[in-house]
Amino acid sequence: MTISLSEFQQRRARLLANCAPNSICIIAASSLVTRSNDTEYPFRQDSDFWYLTGFNEPNAFLVLSNKSMPNAEQATSASQHYSAVFVQASDENAEIWHGRRLGVAKAASKLGTDAAFDADEIDDLLVDLIDGHEHIYYSLDAEPRVDATITMALSECRNAPKQSKIAPSSVHDIQPVLHEMRLIKSEAEIEIMQRAADISAMAHVRAMLFSQAGKFEYQLEAELHHEFTMQGARYPAYGTIVGSGENACILHYTENADELRSGDLVLIDAGCELAGYAADITRTFPVDGHFSPVQKQLYQLVLDAQIAALACLKPGGTISSAMLACVRVVVEGLVELGILSGSIEANIEKETWRKYFMHGLGHWLGLDVHDVGIYKIDGKDRPLEIGMVMTVEPGLYIPASANVDDKYKGIGIRIEDDIVITAGGNHVMTSKVPKEIKQIEALMAK
Ligand code: GLY
Ligand code: MN
Ligand code: MN
């Protein structure tokens, strides 16, 4: 399950069409990051670079131009666009130690660009590539190494002897253009994301089946990661959260160190990364398979709130209107349970509920778990569009320190699904892991 070469080429053409005429774009790959001494974290490609190339090596650059290049006969005549990659050169010794490289000779045909060069030559070649363009686009958040490469090329182009070169006079951040594209997922992307969601759902089911008092949070984490890897998704998309008892009230709890206790709930927030794309699922379930009456009350409230939100998430709808519907259900429930007092409207207006539900409704999902794309246009929530993928994840967290009836203390619940906006509303991609109380109890009774 991959993205086709022609889709990568279409993305590059679309990016250039969205830039001003006579523009050059430079997109850099990630570098390896030291973990300790001479070992590195597993390599993770820069999401923008990955989106445009599907190429998973460090120290690479993609250069795109929408001006027909005077010195580049290679430019594809059909489009008048020019594309080049800079990649690590083949190196027998380095490849024996660190792994295979695509190499310069194969790069252009494999990645579908007009030209390929050795990444070690970028400092020299970039000056000529930039020459004659009016606009340059790159990530203004680029890491210092990349930023230095581009600013040096720009400076050399500006200071070329007797102004023999023409340096771009306007510098643009490439991120808004590229991230607007990434926000709307293609059919191929949705297919991969559906598989990532299915694998993650299987992992949650596996953890539910494994759960019992006396096991440790890290053992549930191991069950999840085992399932990810066995299904071909080698890495989690973010730090897995397994929080039992009051640990569920720590939103980004990743210690995953405690023993599961009978009678507690356990909150798992985990999703795999598949071909670069993230899934992001949270389920909360009883350690030993049975919700207590109080747990049922709070759990059903979060579930009802999530279902109310889901009903609003459709083309033309907004995240804030869904949040409002969700908050209304939460407030009505909390007032009924005596956790909040006063009128529904006053609680909504004063945002008293934020004490127990302190995060947003959800976020865009894609190559990044908190994916790119702006949420507001001119200060107003942007209307949802077909092909947007997002999470819907209300929660209630009542720490031991809360000023409420003791029976509610130490309970944290979140239910998180991933949805894609469709013509008919939305499709819940993560429905293969149960979330109804009866379904969870039935599964865990197995
Ligand atoms: N797993 C991070 C989040 O739910 O936003
Ligand atoms: Mn999330
Ligand atoms: Mn999550």
Tab-separated table of C-alpha atoms and ligand atoms in Angstrom:
chain	number	residue	atom	x	y	z
A	1	MET	CA	0.000	0.000	0.000
A	2	THR	CA	1.913	3.009	-1.254
A	3	ILE	CA	1.500	6.282	-3.065
A	4	SER	CA	2.213	6.009	-6.812
A	5	LEU	CA	5.021	7.905	-8.506
A	6	SER	CA	2.473	9.765	-10.611
A	7	GLU	CA	0.721	10.986	-7.453
A	8	PHE	CA	4.021	12.377	-6.129
A	9	GLN	CA	4.565	14.094	-9.487
A	10	GLN	CA	1.045	15.527	-9.430
A	11	ARG	CA	1.645	16.887	-5.934
A	12	ARG	CA	4.832	18.614	-7.109
A	13	ALA	CA	3.041	20.091	-10.121
A	14	ARG	CA	0.212	21.301	-7.896
A	15	LEU	CA	2.665	22.881	-5.468
A	16	LEU	CA	4.324	24.783	-8.317
A	17	ALA	CA	0.934	25.844	-9.672
A	18	ASN	CA	0.130	27.259	-6.222
A	19	CYS	CA	3.356	29.304	-6.115
A	20	ALA	CA	3.853	32.636	-7.881
A	21	PRO	CA	5.168	32.415	-11.461
A	22	ASN	CA	8.962	32.227	-11.709
A	23	SER	CA	9.403	30.473	-8.367
A	24	ILE	CA	11.889	27.978	-7.037
A	25	CYS	CA	11.015	25.665	-4.120
A	26	ILE	CA	13.520	23.886	-1.913
A	27	ILE	CA	12.382	21.091	0.387
A	28	ALA	CA	14.880	19.333	2.634
A	29	ALA	CA	14.878	15.823	4.059
A	30	SER	CA	15.407	15.236	7.793
A	31	SER	CA	18.774	14.424	9.281
A	32	LEU	CA	19.549	11.646	11.701
A	33	VAL	CA	19.251	12.764	15.327
A	34	THR	CA	21.654	11.565	18.009
A	35	ARG	CA	20.044	9.559	20.778
A	36	SER	CA	23.170	9.046	22.862
A	37	ASN	CA	26.873	9.058	22.105
A	38	ASP	CA	27.123	7.530	18.622
A	39	THR	CA	23.660	5.990	18.273
A	40	GLU	CA	20.740	7.675	16.588
A	41	TYR	CA	16.970	7.683	16.930
A	42	PRO	CA	15.259	5.646	14.233
A	43	PHE	CA	15.211	7.844	11.130
A	44	ARG	CA	11.911	9.645	10.483
A	45	GLN	CA	11.625	11.517	7.228
A	46	ASP	CA	10.456	15.128	7.187
A	47	SER	CA	6.722	14.956	6.473
A	48	ASP	CA	6.784	17.642	3.740
A	49	PHE	CA	9.704	15.976	1.964
A	50	TRP	CA	8.014	12.594	2.283
A	51	TYR	CA	4.746	14.021	0.928
A	52	LEU	CA	6.508	15.190	-2.230
A	53	THR	CA	8.925	12.298	-2.812
A	54	GLY	CA	8.183	9.146	-0.779
A	55	PHE	CA	11.972	8.960	-0.405
A	56	ASN	CA	13.177	7.767	2.962
A	57	GLU	CA	16.840	8.768	3.157
A	58	PRO	CA	18.390	11.586	5.197
A	59	ASN	CA	20.507	14.459	3.813
A	60	ALA	CA	18.508	14.958	0.631
A	61	PHE	CA	16.881	17.949	-1.060
A	62	LEU	CA	14.121	18.376	-3.589
A	63	VAL	CA	14.312	21.438	-5.840
A	64	LEU	CA	11.324	22.456	-7.963
A	65	SER	CA	10.961	25.328	-10.391
A	66	ASN	CA	8.032	26.611	-12.402
A	67	LYS	CA	10.267	28.633	-14.709
A	68	SER	CA	11.708	26.851	-17.717
A	69	MET	CA	15.353	26.644	-16.758
A	70	PRO	CA	17.730	28.301	-19.222
A	71	ASN	CA	20.542	25.884	-18.465
A	72	ALA	CA	18.493	22.811	-17.989
A	73	GLU	CA	17.729	21.040	-21.232
A	74	GLN	CA	16.439	18.176	-19.077
A	75	ALA	CA	13.313	20.089	-18.067
A	76	THR	CA	10.247	18.125	-19.068
A	77	SER	CA	8.942	19.940	-22.098
A	78	ALA	CA	5.363	18.943	-21.333
A	79	SER	CA	5.144	20.943	-18.116
A	80	GLN	CA	7.896	23.544	-18.361
A	81	HIS	CA	8.511	22.614	-14.766
A	82	TYR	CA	11.886	21.498	-13.578
A	83	SER	CA	12.624	19.141	-10.718
A	84	ALA	CA	15.851	17.868	-9.231
A	85	VAL	CA	16.834	15.791	-6.226
A	86	PHE	CA	20.057	15.874	-4.301
A	87	VAL	CA	20.750	12.518	-2.656
A	88	GLN	CA	23.554	10.825	-0.763
A	89	ALA	CA	26.018	9.328	-3.237
A	90	SER	CA	26.578	5.566	-3.259
A	91	ASP	CA	29.433	4.682	-0.914
A	92	GLU	CA	30.428	1.070	-0.423
A	93	ASN	CA	31.895	1.545	3.022
A	94	ALA	CA	29.071	3.713	4.373
A	95	GLU	CA	26.516	1.282	2.977
A	96	ILE	CA	28.179	-1.711	4.665
A	97	TRP	CA	27.944	0.090	8.004
A	98	HIS	CA	24.729	2.067	7.752
A	99	GLY	CA	22.551	0.587	5.032
A	100	ARG	CA	21.782	0.832	1.327
A	101	ARG	CA	21.487	4.125	-0.520
A	102	LEU	CA	19.529	4.813	-3.677
A	103	GLY	CA	22.484	6.698	-5.124
A	104	VAL	CA	22.600	9.485	-7.711
A	105	ALA	CA	22.518	7.267	-10.825
A	106	LYS	CA	19.121	5.764	-10.034
A	107	ALA	CA	17.552	8.709	-8.227
A	108	ALA	CA	15.983	10.634	-11.126
A	109	SER	CA	14.158	7.671	-12.629
A	110	LYS	CA	13.164	6.205	-9.268
A	111	LEU	CA	11.840	9.511	-7.918
A	112	GLY	CA	10.548	10.816	-11.236
A	113	THR	CA	12.560	14.039	-11.361
A	114	ASP	CA	14.308	15.699	-14.299
A	115	ALA	CA	17.737	15.496	-12.683
A	116	ALA	CA	19.621	14.060	-9.716
A	117	PHE	CA	22.811	15.291	-8.069
A	118	ASP	CA	25.117	14.366	-5.229
A	119	ALA	CA	23.961	16.042	-2.002
A	120	ASP	CA	27.577	16.967	-1.280
A	121	GLU	CA	27.449	19.307	-4.279
A	122	ILE	CA	24.421	21.273	-3.231
A	123	ASP	CA	26.358	24.312	-2.023
A	124	ASP	CA	27.813	24.826	-5.503
A	125	LEU	CA	24.856	23.828	-7.638
A	126	LEU	CA	22.116	25.587	-5.720
A	127	VAL	CA	23.474	29.030	-6.648
A	128	ASP	CA	22.953	28.286	-10.355
A	129	LEU	CA	19.586	26.680	-9.787
A	130	ILE	CA	18.314	29.700	-7.862
A	131	ASP	CA	19.665	32.169	-10.435
A	132	GLY	CA	16.998	33.954	-12.468
A	133	HIS	CA	14.023	33.183	-10.220
A	134	GLU	CA	11.951	35.956	-8.771
A	135	HIS	CA	10.573	33.994	-5.803
A	136	ILE	CA	12.038	31.390	-3.508
A	137	TYR	CA	9.931	29.130	-1.265
A	138	TYR	CA	11.322	27.038	1.570
A	139	SER	CA	10.432	26.223	5.141
A	140	LEU	CA	11.217	29.207	7.312
A	141	ASP	CA	11.272	26.699	10.185
A	142	ALA	CA	14.040	24.702	8.514
A	143	GLU	CA	16.746	23.249	10.723
A	144	PRO	CA	19.887	25.428	10.946
A	145	ARG	CA	21.885	23.192	8.585
A	146	VAL	CA	19.287	23.576	5.832
A	147	ASP	CA	18.729	27.236	6.517
A	148	ALA	CA	22.482	27.874	6.246
A	149	THR	CA	22.673	26.043	2.893
A	150	ILE	CA	19.862	28.108	1.400
A	151	THR	CA	20.920	31.488	2.809
A	152	MET	CA	24.453	30.939	1.622
A	153	ALA	CA	23.264	30.103	-1.901
A	154	LEU	CA	21.025	33.176	-1.883
A	155	SER	CA	23.835	35.377	-0.700
A	156	GLU	CA	26.255	34.019	-3.310
A	157	CYS	CA	23.667	34.536	-6.019
A	158	ARG	CA	23.111	38.151	-4.887
A	159	ASN	CA	26.823	38.873	-4.717
A	160	ALA	CA	27.830	37.161	-7.937
A	161	PRO	CA	30.551	39.167	-9.738
A	162	LYS	CA	29.183	42.170	-11.610
A	163	GLN	CA	25.648	40.988	-10.895
A	164	SER	CA	26.040	38.152	-13.365
A	165	LYS	CA	23.213	36.382	-11.560
A	166	ILE	CA	19.710	37.382	-10.557
A	167	ALA	CA	18.779	36.352	-7.030
A	168	PRO	CA	15.135	35.921	-5.986
A	169	SER	CA	13.899	39.139	-4.476
A	170	SER	CA	11.090	37.630	-2.436
A	171	VAL	CA	11.368	34.854	0.095
A	172	HIS	CA	8.214	32.892	1.002
A	173	ASP	CA	7.436	30.306	3.630
A	174	ILE	CA	6.524	27.149	1.724
A	175	GLN	CA	4.578	25.723	4.626
A	176	PRO	CA	1.189	27.435	4.141
A	177	VAL	CA	1.050	26.363	0.482
A	178	LEU	CA	2.157	22.810	1.105
A	179	HIS	CA	0.163	22.330	4.283
A	180	GLU	CA	-3.064	23.435	2.648
A	181	MET	CA	-2.476	20.634	0.130
A	182	ARG	CA	-1.676	18.083	2.837
A	183	LEU	CA	-4.904	18.890	4.664
A	184	ILE	CA	-7.090	17.316	1.965
A	185	LYS	CA	-6.312	13.626	1.638
A	186	SER	CA	-6.379	11.755	-1.670
A	187	GLU	CA	-8.025	8.373	-2.149
A	188	ALA	CA	-4.652	6.660	-1.885
A	189	GLU	CA	-3.864	8.476	1.358
A	190	ILE	CA	-7.247	7.574	2.830
A	191	GLU	CA	-6.679	3.935	1.912
A	192	ILE	CA	-3.362	3.904	3.810
A	193	MET	CA	-4.890	5.759	6.743
A	194	GLN	CA	-7.758	3.263	6.869
A	195	ARG	CA	-5.240	0.436	7.111
A	196	ALA	CA	-3.315	2.314	9.841
A	197	ALA	CA	-6.631	2.714	11.679
A	198	ASP	CA	-7.472	-0.994	11.269
A	199	ILE	CA	-4.069	-2.093	12.573
A	200	SER	CA	-4.349	0.280	15.510
A	201	ALA	CA	-7.853	-0.992	16.250
A	202	MET	CA	-6.556	-4.592	16.305
A	203	ALA	CA	-3.834	-3.495	18.717
A	204	HIS	CA	-6.377	-1.919	21.078
A	205	VAL	CA	-8.499	-5.079	20.969
A	206	ARG	CA	-5.401	-7.120	21.788
A	207	ALA	CA	-4.599	-4.895	24.778
A	208	MET	CA	-8.186	-5.145	26.053
A	209	LEU	CA	-8.059	-8.939	25.845
A	210	PHE	CA	-4.713	-9.011	27.668
A	211	SER	CA	-5.753	-6.657	30.460
A	212	GLN	CA	-6.148	-7.971	33.990
A	213	ALA	CA	-5.205	-6.877	37.497
A	214	GLY	CA	-1.533	-7.521	38.252
A	215	LYS	CA	-0.342	-6.795	34.712
A	216	PHE	CA	1.670	-3.638	34.190
A	217	GLU	CA	0.934	-0.660	31.985
A	218	TYR	CA	4.136	-1.300	30.012
A	219	GLN	CA	2.951	-4.834	29.297
A	220	LEU	CA	-0.181	-3.456	27.626
A	221	GLU	CA	2.092	-1.115	25.693
A	222	ALA	CA	4.107	-4.157	24.559
A	223	GLU	CA	0.921	-5.881	23.365
A	224	LEU	CA	-0.014	-2.818	21.296
A	225	HIS	CA	3.443	-2.451	19.755
A	226	HIS	CA	3.625	-6.172	19.052
A	227	GLU	CA	0.414	-5.968	17.028
A	228	PHE	CA	1.593	-2.851	15.149
A	229	THR	CA	4.816	-4.516	14.079
A	230	MET	CA	3.271	-7.891	13.293
A	231	GLN	CA	0.872	-6.096	10.934
A	232	GLY	CA	3.676	-4.257	9.144
A	233	ALA	CA	3.539	-0.906	10.948
A	234	ARG	CA	6.848	-0.877	12.740
A	235	TYR	CA	6.541	2.308	14.752
A	236	PRO	CA	3.917	4.004	16.845
A	237	ALA	CA	2.908	7.405	15.444
A	238	TYR	CA	3.508	9.028	18.865
A	239	GLY	CA	4.410	8.043	22.415
A	240	THR	CA	1.952	5.366	23.535
A	241	ILE	CA	-0.104	6.297	26.595
A	242	VAL	CA	-1.273	3.538	28.943
A	243	GLY	CA	-2.657	5.185	32.079
A	244	SER	CA	-4.512	3.154	34.677
A	245	GLY	CA	-6.436	4.607	37.612
A	246	GLU	CA	-5.602	8.243	38.237
A	247	ASN	CA	-2.741	8.125	35.689
A	248	ALA	CA	-5.516	8.505	33.093
A	249	CYS	CA	-5.932	12.094	34.330
A	250	ILE	CA	-2.433	12.998	33.073
A	251	LEU	CA	-3.107	13.886	29.451
A	252	HIS	CA	0.310	12.969	28.084
A	253	TYR	CA	1.221	10.228	30.587
A	254	THR	CA	3.903	8.075	28.961
A	255	GLU	CA	5.684	6.541	31.966
A	256	ASN	CA	3.472	3.465	31.573
A	257	ALA	CA	5.070	2.036	34.711
A	258	ASP	CA	2.269	1.108	37.136
A	259	GLU	CA	0.545	-2.132	37.973
A	260	LEU	CA	-3.106	-2.428	36.907
A	261	ARG	CA	-5.463	-2.616	39.867
A	262	SER	CA	-8.785	-4.411	39.982
A	263	GLY	CA	-11.686	-1.968	39.815
A	264	ASP	CA	-9.730	0.735	37.976
A	265	LEU	CA	-10.165	1.941	34.443
A	266	VAL	CA	-7.254	2.039	32.025
A	267	LEU	CA	-6.925	4.651	29.306
A	268	ILE	CA	-4.927	3.730	26.204
A	269	ASP	CA	-4.058	6.352	23.600
A	270	ALA	CA	-2.059	4.624	20.871
A	271	GLY	CA	-1.849	4.497	17.098
A	272	CYS	CA	0.593	3.136	14.577
A	273	GLU	CA	2.362	4.890	11.749
A	274	LEU	CA	1.964	3.211	8.365
A	275	ALA	CA	3.818	4.461	5.274
A	276	GLY	CA	4.243	7.730	7.153
A	277	TYR	CA	0.564	8.136	8.085
A	278	ALA	CA	-0.692	8.188	11.662
A	279	ALA	CA	-3.658	6.638	13.391
A	280	ASP	CA	-4.658	8.041	16.777
A	281	ILE	CA	-7.087	6.048	18.928
A	282	THR	CA	-8.040	6.295	22.588
A	283	ARG	CA	-10.126	3.764	24.440
A	284	THR	CA	-10.851	3.590	28.154
A	285	PHE	CA	-11.932	0.272	29.640
A	286	PRO	CA	-12.113	-1.509	32.995
A	287	VAL	CA	-8.950	-3.386	34.012
A	288	ASP	CA	-10.972	-6.521	34.673
A	289	GLY	CA	-13.688	-6.133	32.080
A	290	HIS	CA	-16.626	-4.755	34.099
A	291	PHE	CA	-17.541	-1.092	34.479
A	292	SER	CA	-18.746	-0.094	37.955
A	293	PRO	CA	-22.015	1.913	38.051
A	294	VAL	CA	-20.106	5.198	38.564
A	295	GLN	CA	-17.629	4.395	35.791
A	296	LYS	CA	-20.581	3.592	33.533
A	297	GLN	CA	-22.179	6.980	34.223
A	298	LEU	CA	-19.060	8.959	33.377
A	299	TYR	CA	-18.101	6.749	30.445
A	300	GLN	CA	-21.551	6.945	28.851
A	301	LEU	CA	-21.454	10.705	29.240
A	302	VAL	CA	-18.179	10.975	27.294
A	303	LEU	CA	-19.518	8.589	24.659
A	304	ASP	CA	-22.768	10.548	24.270
A	305	ALA	CA	-20.741	13.752	23.958
A	306	GLN	CA	-18.564	12.193	21.264
A	307	ILE	CA	-21.615	10.960	19.345
A	308	ALA	CA	-23.148	14.462	19.516
A	309	ALA	CA	-19.937	15.914	18.085
A	310	LEU	CA	-19.741	13.308	15.313
A	311	ALA	CA	-23.213	14.288	14.098
A	312	CYS	CA	-21.975	17.843	13.379
A	313	LEU	CA	-18.801	16.915	11.491
A	314	LYS	CA	-19.761	17.055	7.808
A	315	PRO	CA	-18.976	19.181	4.756
A	316	GLY	CA	-19.744	22.801	5.606
A	317	GLY	CA	-19.860	22.073	9.358
A	318	THR	CA	-17.232	23.380	11.745
A	319	ILE	CA	-15.179	21.958	14.587
A	320	SER	CA	-16.454	24.660	16.948
A	321	SER	CA	-20.081	23.826	16.308
A	322	ALA	CA	-19.264	20.157	17.005
A	323	MET	CA	-17.400	21.191	20.174
A	324	LEU	CA	-20.392	23.205	21.308
A	325	ALA	CA	-22.726	20.231	20.821
A	326	CYS	CA	-20.236	18.057	22.699
A	327	VAL	CA	-19.859	20.540	25.579
A	328	ARG	CA	-23.637	20.829	25.969
A	329	VAL	CA	-23.915	17.068	26.516
A	330	VAL	CA	-20.962	17.119	28.935
A	331	VAL	CA	-22.385	20.001	30.961
A	332	GLU	CA	-25.885	18.503	31.124
A	333	GLY	CA	-24.358	15.259	32.369
A	334	LEU	CA	-22.028	16.863	34.898
A	335	VAL	CA	-24.868	18.948	36.349
A	336	GLU	CA	-27.056	15.844	36.598
A	337	LEU	CA	-24.287	13.965	38.413
A	338	GLY	CA	-23.737	16.889	40.795
A	339	ILE	CA	-20.178	17.482	39.621
A	340	LEU	CA	-21.189	20.937	38.357
A	341	SER	CA	-23.933	23.066	39.849
A	342	GLY	CA	-26.051	25.886	38.463
A	343	SER	CA	-27.754	26.294	35.132
A	344	ILE	CA	-26.618	24.576	31.942
A	345	GLU	CA	-26.293	27.909	30.097
A	346	ALA	CA	-24.267	29.569	32.868
A	347	ASN	CA	-21.869	26.602	33.004
A	348	ILE	CA	-21.426	26.640	29.240
A	349	GLU	CA	-20.848	30.376	29.225
A	350	LYS	CA	-18.429	30.401	32.176
A	351	GLU	CA	-16.632	27.356	30.806
A	352	THR	CA	-16.720	25.622	34.208
A	353	TRP	CA	-16.489	22.303	32.357
A	354	ARG	CA	-12.912	23.114	31.285
A	355	LYS	CA	-11.732	21.999	34.724
A	356	TYR	CA	-12.628	18.423	33.752
A	357	PHE	CA	-12.331	18.584	29.945
A	358	MET	CA	-9.286	20.757	29.358
A	359	HIS	CA	-8.407	20.020	25.736
A	360	GLY	CA	-9.951	20.577	22.337
A	361	LEU	CA	-12.295	18.291	20.445
A	362	GLY	CA	-9.662	16.977	18.056
A	363	HIS	CA	-7.071	17.792	15.450
A	364	TRP	CA	-6.187	17.146	11.821
A	365	LEU	CA	-4.542	13.766	11.258
A	366	GLY	CA	-2.182	12.705	8.478
A	367	LEU	CA	1.565	12.399	8.075
A	368	ASP	CA	1.841	14.098	11.463
A	369	VAL	CA	-0.353	12.952	14.307
A	370	HIS	CA	-1.157	16.588	14.988
A	371	ASP	CA	-1.288	17.242	11.291
A	372	VAL	CA	-0.712	20.489	9.462
A	373	GLY	CA	-3.318	22.859	8.107
A	374	ILE	CA	-4.843	25.939	9.639
A	375	TYR	CA	-8.029	25.700	11.686
A	376	LYS	CA	-9.297	29.238	11.224
A	377	ILE	CA	-9.608	31.571	8.269
A	378	ASP	CA	-9.962	35.280	9.097
A	379	GLY	CA	-10.559	34.343	12.725
A	380	LYS	CA	-13.460	32.040	11.857
A	381	ASP	CA	-13.527	28.245	11.958
A	382	ARG	CA	-12.930	26.935	8.467
A	383	PRO	CA	-15.785	24.873	7.033
A	384	LEU	CA	-15.024	21.167	6.827
A	385	GLU	CA	-14.383	19.688	3.389
A	386	ILE	CA	-14.521	16.218	1.882
A	387	GLY	CA	-11.173	14.480	2.360
A	388	MET	CA	-10.197	16.151	5.628
A	389	VAL	CA	-9.189	13.613	8.274
A	390	MET	CA	-9.427	14.474	11.953
A	391	THR	CA	-9.743	13.020	15.425
A	392	VAL	CA	-12.768	13.369	17.686
A	393	GLU	CA	-11.649	12.900	21.268
A	394	PRO	CA	-13.672	14.292	24.142
A	395	GLY	CA	-12.633	13.336	27.652
A	396	LEU	CA	-13.409	13.822	31.334
A	397	TYR	CA	-10.645	13.834	33.910
A	398	ILE	CA	-11.483	14.060	37.595
A	399	PRO	CA	-8.297	14.054	39.656
A	400	ALA	CA	-8.182	12.997	43.318
A	401	SER	CA	-7.784	16.649	44.258
A	402	ALA	CA	-11.115	17.678	42.663
A	403	ASN	CA	-13.822	19.144	44.863
A	404	VAL	CA	-16.431	16.494	44.030
A	405	ASP	CA	-18.047	13.433	45.597
A	406	ASP	CA	-15.310	10.888	46.423
A	407	LYS	CA	-16.843	8.278	44.154
A	408	TYR	CA	-15.864	10.271	41.058
A	409	LYS	CA	-12.275	10.943	42.086
A	410	GLY	CA	-9.352	9.483	40.200
A	411	ILE	CA	-11.317	8.690	37.045
A	412	GLY	CA	-9.997	9.727	33.626
A	413	ILE	CA	-11.849	8.822	30.433
A	414	ARG	CA	-11.201	9.714	26.802
A	415	ILE	CA	-12.724	8.202	23.677
A	416	GLU	CA	-10.913	9.058	20.465
A	417	ASP	CA	-11.825	8.068	16.927
A	418	ASP	CA	-10.425	9.114	13.555
A	419	ILE	CA	-12.856	10.274	10.895
A	420	VAL	CA	-12.727	11.307	7.263
A	421	ILE	CA	-15.202	13.903	6.023
A	422	THR	CA	-17.326	12.427	3.227
A	423	ALA	CA	-20.129	13.710	1.000
A	424	GLY	CA	-22.662	12.153	3.372
A	425	GLY	CA	-21.071	13.475	6.591
A	426	ASN	CA	-18.180	11.458	7.932
A	427	HIS	CA	-16.838	7.953	8.066
A	428	VAL	CA	-15.441	6.669	11.361
A	429	MET	CA	-12.207	4.930	10.378
A	430	THR	CA	-11.532	3.425	13.801
A	431	SER	CA	-14.808	1.610	14.403
A	432	LYS	CA	-13.155	-1.828	14.554
A	433	VAL	CA	-12.325	-1.305	18.214
A	434	PRO	CA	-15.475	-1.278	20.351
A	435	LYS	CA	-16.508	1.764	22.370
A	436	GLU	CA	-20.033	0.935	23.605
A	437	ILE	CA	-20.030	-0.306	27.222
A	438	LYS	CA	-21.790	-3.575	26.328
A	439	GLN	CA	-19.436	-4.248	23.403
A	440	ILE	CA	-16.337	-3.668	25.530
A	441	GLU	CA	-17.634	-5.907	28.332
A	442	ALA	CA	-18.572	-8.615	25.831
A	443	LEU	CA	-15.172	-8.518	24.189
A	444	MET	CA	-13.307	-8.600	27.484
A	445	ALA	CA	-15.417	-11.527	28.732
A	446	LYS	CA	-13.791	-13.667	26.008
B	1	GLY	N1	-2.263	11.078	20.897
B	1	GLY	C1	-2.209	12.472	20.951
B	1	GLY	C2	-3.514	13.065	20.815
B	1	GLY	O1	-4.508	12.399	20.999
B	1	GLY	O2	-3.668	14.200	20.449
B	2	MN	MN	-5.487	12.894	19.127
B	3	MN	MN	-4.577	10.300	20.885
